[in-house]
Amino acid sequence: LCIVGKGPPSEPKKYDPTFKGPIYNRGCTDIVCCILFIICILGYVAVGILAWSQGDPRKVIYPTDSRGQFFLPSPFMTKPLLFYFNIMKCASPMVLLEFQCPTTQMCVEKCPDKFMTLLKAYANKEDFKYYKNFCKEGLEGLTVTQILSSGLCPAMLTPSKPFTRRCFPALGQKKGGEITVGNNSKFDDGEGNIRDAKDLVAGVKNATVVIEARQVAMKIFEDYTQSWYWILIGLVIAMLISLLFIVLLRFLAGIMVWVMIVMVILVIGYGIFHCSMEYVSLKSEAGSNVTLKDLGFQTDFSVYLHIRQTWLAFIIILAIVEVVIILLLIFLRNRILIAIALIKEASRAIGYVMSALFYPLFTFALLSIVIAYWAVTAVFLSTSNQPIYKVFNETACDHSRKICEPANFSTSSMKAECPDSKCLFAFYGGETVYHKYLIGLQFYNVFLFFWCANFVTALGQMTLAGAFASYYWALVKPDDMPAFPIFSSLGRSLRYHTGSLAFGSLILSIIQIIRVLLEYIDHKLQGTQNKCTKFLLCCLKCCFWCLEKFIKFINRNAYIMVAIYGKNFCTSAKDAFFLLMRNMIRVAVLDKVTDFLLFLGKLLIVGLVVVVGSYLIAHGFFSVYAMCVDTLFLCFLEDLERNDGSAERPYLMSDRLLKVLNKKNKPEPAE
């Protein structure tokens, strides 16, 4: 809408003798979106405070029984393990949101080690004595039906093993891949049904997902504490190599680009040669002259490699690609030279704005705060449900299934009116407005996470763009540049353009949250066999992926224009888009050449030192470099449209770029 709005297409910029880079006399932009963003942030803080006051993360850290009591570590505990009455109920997706299985849980001394059902154990005194270890109190005089209806015992026991102080079925796997529990592939669920052991897998998986994540995190933390100094040395080396690579690009960018082009041509040439040899070698083979049309579709694709026509098709395709690349190289050689010159100029610009290399640390710190706030809020929201107890009874009772308090239930009017009733744990939840809208608050938490993360990234892009634009448009470098380009640009971005940053990041966040919802729907429909639905979802996911990439591209260039001219987001996005469209070939060449060189740099650094940390460091440094190239490129295009090289309108680009374009500034006439 910003690009194809009511206004006419953006016209090339006219010469302005007063323009000397980023405009300092500017006003606030996109104020409505700025106000909306501030209100949403205040609401986000309120949600966090509310979640922290209601939630209890101990539900994640420690096992919790059905009464909401925690298993805090203690050497005096006689029943240190948590036992689930029906682990299969843990397969509910709500387990991942509430960190609680919707089944009775209680403390036990040890996990069950044998198959047994309540119905069979009840008939044997010794078996029932063993079974009582996994039941609540008050079984005397009750029948099996009464015990099950009161929820005092599980309907079955399966061989289990303790894991993180919880009893989980002892699952195994036979050679053929069949799932077993206690070496059996079948079990009696206590309700007269014989079920497969694989039915237990989903419940165990959901019940252990949080536990396993915690165990992995603890393992990683332990490993890092033991080898932190080696990791630190590796990260320092990665930082030094990144700096060295950026410096070398100033001198070796041209060589690297031309070597890359020559290598691509040689590889395709070898492919043509190899296909030709295969085509000739099959000449005497029986059946090799069958046409692809006669052969038809084959599921075994290796069959096609024995047909001469297949290799002929490969030869034709590769030959066409080779010719196209050579023709592009001939006709676009000047564009490639411009891309190389801009890459070298970016290295020179970073030399004048060295503080830009350390700006990613600020972005990383802000993103860490955003991620930490989102994660903590999500955990507190997920653990803010309260244990709900309801009245359970066998005879008719007006209070059946009503909420009760176990602490004073024995003396309550409910107990007096229904003598055989009991106040038992029902589920984790709540009847307040807060508890009813927990899912909505989780959604709000995720959406604001995307918005804030995108805002921080956008702030970094606009800040770097303003700093590098001040370098490009400075007539005398560094005298005409601000003393602190990064701080000056950061101040302008926050003071005048918070609304524009919020606007661009809001558009991107809406698309990202739609992609998350599509992934969730796709996950829920995995078991369905409706091919039409799967195809539609696949198309939607692909379209929104492309849309996200396009919006990121538009936003990035819009922020550059906002940083230079101080206009609102829509106007800047429109100006940037039409400026790039007027120079489409240059954009394509520069984008691909830059992406390839920075990819080589990341690959080199990651291959030499600690993988994850070095990638983050390399990505941080090269993101600055990529932003520098993009900013200089837009300034370069503006320079070509604004100026003509005359004494009154001289080009402000470097002598290297002037030489590549075969242009020069005319000297001022002698007085």
mmCIF file of C-alpha atoms in Angstrom, residues 90-292:
data_model
loop_
_atom_site.group_PDB
_atom_site.id
_atom_site.type_symbol
_atom_site.label_atom_id
_atom_site.label_comp_id
_atom_site.label_asym_id
_atom_site.label_seq_id
_atom_site.Cartn_x
_atom_site.Cartn_y
_atom_site.Cartn_z
ATOM 1 C CA CYS A 90 -0.301 -36.368 28.827
ATOM 2 C CA ALA A 91 -0.610 -36.553 25.023
ATOM 3 C CA SER A 92 -2.957 -33.542 25.227
ATOM 4 C CA PRO A 93 -1.428 -30.435 23.548
ATOM 5 C CA MET A 94 -2.462 -28.414 26.616
ATOM 6 C CA VAL A 95 0.405 -30.097 28.481
ATOM 7 C CA LEU A 96 2.856 -27.928 26.543
ATOM 8 C CA LEU A 97 0.921 -24.776 27.458
ATOM 9 C CA GLU A 98 0.197 -25.549 31.116
ATOM 10 C CA PHE A 99 3.144 -27.793 32.082
ATOM 11 C CA GLN A 100 0.657 -30.121 33.734
ATOM 12 C CA CYS A 101 -0.805 -33.495 32.659
ATOM 13 C CA PRO A 102 -4.609 -33.735 33.050
ATOM 14 C CA THR A 103 -4.318 -36.891 35.170
ATOM 15 C CA THR A 104 -3.892 -37.578 38.864
ATOM 16 C CA GLN A 105 -0.287 -37.460 40.080
ATOM 17 C CA MET A 106 1.029 -38.527 43.464
ATOM 18 C CA CYS A 107 4.227 -39.182 45.396
ATOM 19 C CA VAL A 108 5.536 -42.754 45.474
ATOM 20 C CA GLU A 109 8.538 -44.494 47.000
ATOM 21 C CA LYS A 110 9.497 -46.308 43.796
ATOM 22 C CA CYS A 111 8.153 -46.770 40.277
ATOM 23 C CA PRO A 112 6.044 -49.847 39.370
ATOM 24 C CA ASP A 113 8.071 -52.683 37.852
ATOM 25 C CA LYS A 114 5.323 -54.995 36.549
ATOM 26 C CA PHE A 115 2.141 -55.083 34.481
ATOM 27 C CA MET A 116 -1.006 -55.107 36.598
ATOM 28 C CA THR A 117 -4.603 -53.950 36.404
ATOM 29 C CA LEU A 118 -6.725 -52.949 39.399
ATOM 30 C CA LEU A 119 -9.376 -55.505 38.477
ATOM 31 C CA LYS A 120 -6.912 -58.413 38.648
ATOM 32 C CA ALA A 121 -4.943 -57.098 41.621
ATOM 33 C CA TYR A 122 -8.114 -56.619 43.676
ATOM 34 C CA ALA A 123 -8.767 -60.353 43.558
ATOM 35 C CA ASN A 124 -5.336 -61.216 45.031
ATOM 36 C CA LYS A 125 -4.367 -60.051 48.515
ATOM 37 C CA GLU A 126 -0.595 -59.836 47.828
ATOM 38 C CA ASP A 127 -1.067 -58.113 44.489
ATOM 39 C CA PHE A 128 -3.495 -55.594 45.966
ATOM 40 C CA LYS A 129 -1.061 -54.830 48.772
ATOM 41 C CA TYR A 130 1.566 -53.968 46.130
ATOM 42 C CA TYR A 131 -1.003 -52.014 44.101
ATOM 43 C CA LYS A 132 -1.883 -49.829 47.108
ATOM 44 C CA ASN A 133 1.578 -48.251 46.902
ATOM 45 C CA PHE A 134 0.294 -46.352 43.873
ATOM 46 C CA CYS A 135 -3.119 -45.426 45.263
ATOM 47 C CA LYS A 136 -4.487 -42.749 47.527
ATOM 48 C CA GLU A 137 -5.708 -43.514 51.044
ATOM 49 C CA GLY A 138 -9.254 -44.587 51.914
ATOM 50 C CA LEU A 139 -9.631 -47.791 49.909
ATOM 51 C CA GLU A 140 -11.098 -49.901 52.739
ATOM 52 C CA GLY A 141 -14.503 -51.350 51.975
ATOM 53 C CA LEU A 142 -14.698 -49.967 48.428
ATOM 54 C CA THR A 143 -15.327 -52.000 45.302
ATOM 55 C CA VAL A 144 -13.230 -51.713 42.136
ATOM 56 C CA THR A 145 -15.913 -49.581 40.503
ATOM 57 C CA GLN A 146 -16.062 -47.252 43.513
ATOM 58 C CA ILE A 147 -12.248 -46.937 43.607
ATOM 59 C CA LEU A 148 -12.023 -46.038 39.913
ATOM 60 C CA SER A 149 -14.975 -43.629 39.983
ATOM 61 C CA SER A 150 -13.449 -41.860 43.005
ATOM 62 C CA GLY A 151 -10.072 -41.612 41.252
ATOM 63 C CA LEU A 152 -8.253 -43.270 44.151
ATOM 64 C CA CYS A 153 -6.205 -45.715 42.050
ATOM 65 C CA PRO A 154 -4.951 -45.963 38.479
ATOM 66 C CA ALA A 155 -6.767 -48.478 36.268
ATOM 67 C CA MET A 156 -3.441 -50.110 35.360
ATOM 68 C CA LEU A 157 0.254 -50.215 36.155
ATOM 69 C CA THR A 158 3.012 -50.528 33.554
ATOM 70 C CA PRO A 159 6.729 -51.212 34.147
ATOM 71 C CA SER A 160 8.323 -47.796 34.606
ATOM 72 C CA LYS A 161 11.689 -46.218 35.230
ATOM 73 C CA PRO A 162 12.530 -43.038 37.131
ATOM 74 C CA PHE A 163 13.641 -40.076 35.023
ATOM 75 C CA THR A 164 14.195 -36.641 36.594
ATOM 76 C CA ARG A 165 12.267 -37.905 39.654
ATOM 77 C CA ARG A 166 9.237 -38.910 37.580
ATOM 78 C CA CYS A 167 8.010 -42.407 36.685
ATOM 79 C CA PHE A 168 7.792 -42.974 32.934
ATOM 80 C CA PRO A 169 6.911 -46.223 31.106
ATOM 81 C CA ALA A 170 9.991 -48.356 30.386
ATOM 82 C CA LEU A 171 9.696 -48.060 26.621
ATOM 83 C CA GLY A 172 11.950 -50.020 24.305
ATOM 84 C CA GLN A 173 12.233 -50.983 20.661
ATOM 85 C CA LYS A 174 12.582 -54.331 18.939
ATOM 86 C CA LYS A 175 14.864 -54.929 15.954
ATOM 87 C CA GLY A 176 11.991 -54.360 13.556
ATOM 88 C CA GLY A 177 11.274 -50.961 15.095
ATOM 89 C CA GLU A 178 8.219 -52.103 17.100
ATOM 90 C CA ILE A 179 7.696 -50.130 20.332
ATOM 91 C CA THR A 180 7.571 -52.150 23.561
ATOM 92 C CA VAL A 181 6.887 -51.448 27.213
ATOM 93 C CA GLY A 182 8.396 -53.874 29.690
ATOM 94 C CA ASN A 183 9.455 -56.068 26.711
ATOM 95 C CA ASN A 184 5.794 -56.408 25.595
ATOM 96 C CA SER A 185 4.271 -54.745 22.546
ATOM 97 C CA LYS A 186 0.724 -54.887 24.029
ATOM 98 C CA PHE A 187 -0.754 -53.968 27.396
ATOM 99 C CA ASP A 188 -4.102 -54.004 29.197
ATOM 100 C CA ASP A 189 -5.352 -50.457 29.914
ATOM 101 C CA GLY A 190 -7.447 -51.657 32.853
ATOM 102 C CA GLU A 191 -10.713 -50.914 31.073
ATOM 103 C CA GLY A 192 -10.899 -54.185 29.145
ATOM 104 C CA ASN A 193 -8.932 -52.922 26.141
ATOM 105 C CA ILE A 194 -5.668 -54.349 24.791
ATOM 106 C CA ARG A 195 -3.596 -51.492 23.424
ATOM 107 C CA ASP A 196 -0.297 -51.065 21.578
ATOM 108 C CA ALA A 197 2.738 -49.888 23.495
ATOM 109 C CA LYS A 198 3.190 -47.098 20.945
ATOM 110 C CA ASP A 199 0.065 -45.433 22.416
ATOM 111 C CA LEU A 200 2.216 -44.459 25.392
ATOM 112 C CA VAL A 201 4.798 -42.618 23.282
ATOM 113 C CA ALA A 202 2.878 -39.375 22.736
ATOM 114 C CA GLY A 203 2.135 -38.986 26.432
ATOM 115 C CA VAL A 204 5.729 -39.624 27.461
ATOM 116 C CA LYS A 205 6.985 -37.235 24.772
ATOM 117 C CA ASN A 206 4.799 -34.328 25.924
ATOM 118 C CA ALA A 207 5.444 -35.000 29.593
ATOM 119 C CA THR A 208 9.218 -34.971 29.094
ATOM 120 C CA VAL A 209 9.601 -32.172 26.539
ATOM 121 C CA VAL A 210 10.174 -29.461 29.145
ATOM 122 C CA ILE A 211 12.307 -31.773 31.306
ATOM 123 C CA GLU A 212 14.548 -32.783 28.411
ATOM 124 C CA ALA A 213 14.990 -29.147 27.377
ATOM 125 C CA ARG A 214 16.094 -28.329 30.901
ATOM 126 C CA GLN A 215 18.491 -31.289 30.952
ATOM 127 C CA VAL A 216 20.030 -30.231 27.635
ATOM 128 C CA ALA A 217 20.392 -26.653 28.863
ATOM 129 C CA MET A 218 22.120 -27.854 32.042
ATOM 130 C CA LYS A 219 24.468 -30.072 29.995
ATOM 131 C CA ILE A 220 25.391 -27.202 27.682
ATOM 132 C CA PHE A 221 25.979 -24.939 30.686
ATOM 133 C CA GLU A 222 28.253 -27.520 32.314
ATOM 134 C CA ASP A 223 30.244 -27.976 29.103
ATOM 135 C CA TYR A 224 30.712 -24.231 28.730
ATOM 136 C CA THR A 225 31.840 -23.790 32.337
ATOM 137 C CA GLN A 226 34.545 -26.417 31.765
ATOM 138 C CA SER A 227 35.872 -25.033 28.459
ATOM 139 C CA TRP A 228 34.882 -21.358 28.501
ATOM 140 C CA TYR A 229 38.427 -20.075 27.993
ATOM 141 C CA TRP A 230 38.915 -22.061 24.773
ATOM 142 C CA ILE A 231 35.560 -20.853 23.499
ATOM 143 C CA LEU A 232 36.481 -17.260 24.369
ATOM 144 C CA ILE A 233 39.793 -17.597 22.519
ATOM 145 C CA GLY A 234 37.944 -18.995 19.495
ATOM 146 C CA LEU A 235 35.465 -16.098 19.494
ATOM 147 C CA VAL A 236 38.272 -13.526 19.718
ATOM 148 C CA ILE A 237 39.964 -15.226 16.753
ATOM 149 C CA ALA A 238 36.645 -15.124 14.851
ATOM 150 C CA MET A 239 36.350 -11.388 15.549
ATOM 151 C CA LEU A 240 39.909 -10.722 14.343
ATOM 152 C CA ILE A 241 39.384 -12.801 11.189
ATOM 153 C CA SER A 242 36.134 -10.930 10.487
ATOM 154 C CA LEU A 243 37.940 -7.602 10.772
ATOM 155 C CA LEU A 244 40.764 -8.859 8.567
ATOM 156 C CA PHE A 245 38.319 -10.135 5.940
ATOM 157 C CA ILE A 246 36.545 -6.763 5.784
ATOM 158 C CA VAL A 247 39.886 -4.989 5.341
ATOM 159 C CA LEU A 248 41.001 -7.462 2.643
ATOM 160 C CA LEU A 249 37.755 -6.952 0.703
ATOM 161 C CA ARG A 250 39.005 -3.442 -0.007
ATOM 162 C CA PHE A 251 41.918 -4.913 -1.965
ATOM 163 C CA LEU A 252 40.783 -8.402 -3.038
ATOM 164 C CA ALA A 253 37.090 -7.948 -3.864
ATOM 165 C CA GLY A 254 37.775 -7.698 -7.587
ATOM 166 C CA ILE A 255 39.980 -10.794 -7.669
ATOM 167 C CA MET A 256 37.456 -12.840 -5.657
ATOM 168 C CA VAL A 257 34.533 -11.866 -7.895
ATOM 169 C CA TRP A 258 36.325 -12.658 -11.151
ATOM 170 C CA VAL A 259 37.680 -15.947 -9.782
ATOM 171 C CA MET A 260 34.123 -16.873 -8.798
ATOM 172 C CA ILE A 261 32.788 -16.097 -12.285
ATOM 173 C CA VAL A 262 35.585 -18.037 -14.005
ATOM 174 C CA MET A 263 35.055 -21.023 -11.687
ATOM 175 C CA VAL A 264 31.317 -21.108 -12.482
ATOM 176 C CA ILE A 265 32.044 -21.041 -16.224
ATOM 177 C CA LEU A 266 34.646 -23.805 -15.882
ATOM 178 C CA VAL A 267 32.350 -26.018 -13.776
ATOM 179 C CA ILE A 268 29.510 -25.723 -16.288
ATOM 180 C CA GLY A 269 31.996 -26.380 -19.105
ATOM 181 C CA TYR A 270 33.137 -29.544 -17.369
ATOM 182 C CA GLY A 271 29.499 -30.551 -16.982
ATOM 183 C CA ILE A 272 28.975 -30.205 -20.746
ATOM 184 C CA PHE A 273 32.115 -32.284 -21.382
ATOM 185 C CA HIS A 274 31.048 -35.021 -18.940
ATOM 186 C CA CYS A 275 27.530 -35.236 -20.410
ATOM 187 C CA SER A 276 28.991 -35.426 -23.918
ATOM 188 C CA MET A 277 31.241 -38.342 -22.901
ATOM 189 C CA GLU A 278 28.274 -40.170 -21.384
ATOM 190 C CA TYR A 279 26.214 -39.512 -24.521
ATOM 191 C CA VAL A 280 28.942 -40.978 -26.752
ATOM 192 C CA SER A 281 29.596 -43.984 -24.488
ATOM 193 C CA LEU A 282 25.915 -45.046 -24.640
ATOM 194 C CA LYS A 283 25.920 -45.152 -28.432
ATOM 195 C CA SER A 284 26.617 -48.905 -28.568
ATOM 196 C CA GLU A 285 24.426 -49.796 -25.558
ATOM 197 C CA ALA A 286 21.272 -51.777 -26.298
ATOM 198 C CA GLY A 287 18.071 -49.859 -25.600
ATOM 199 C CA SER A 288 19.828 -46.526 -25.082
ATOM 200 C CA ASN A 289 18.124 -44.959 -28.092
ATOM 201 C CA VAL A 290 14.653 -45.180 -26.531
ATOM 202 C CA THR A 291 13.062 -41.721 -26.356
ATOM 203 C CA LEU A 292 11.924 -40.155 -23.103
#
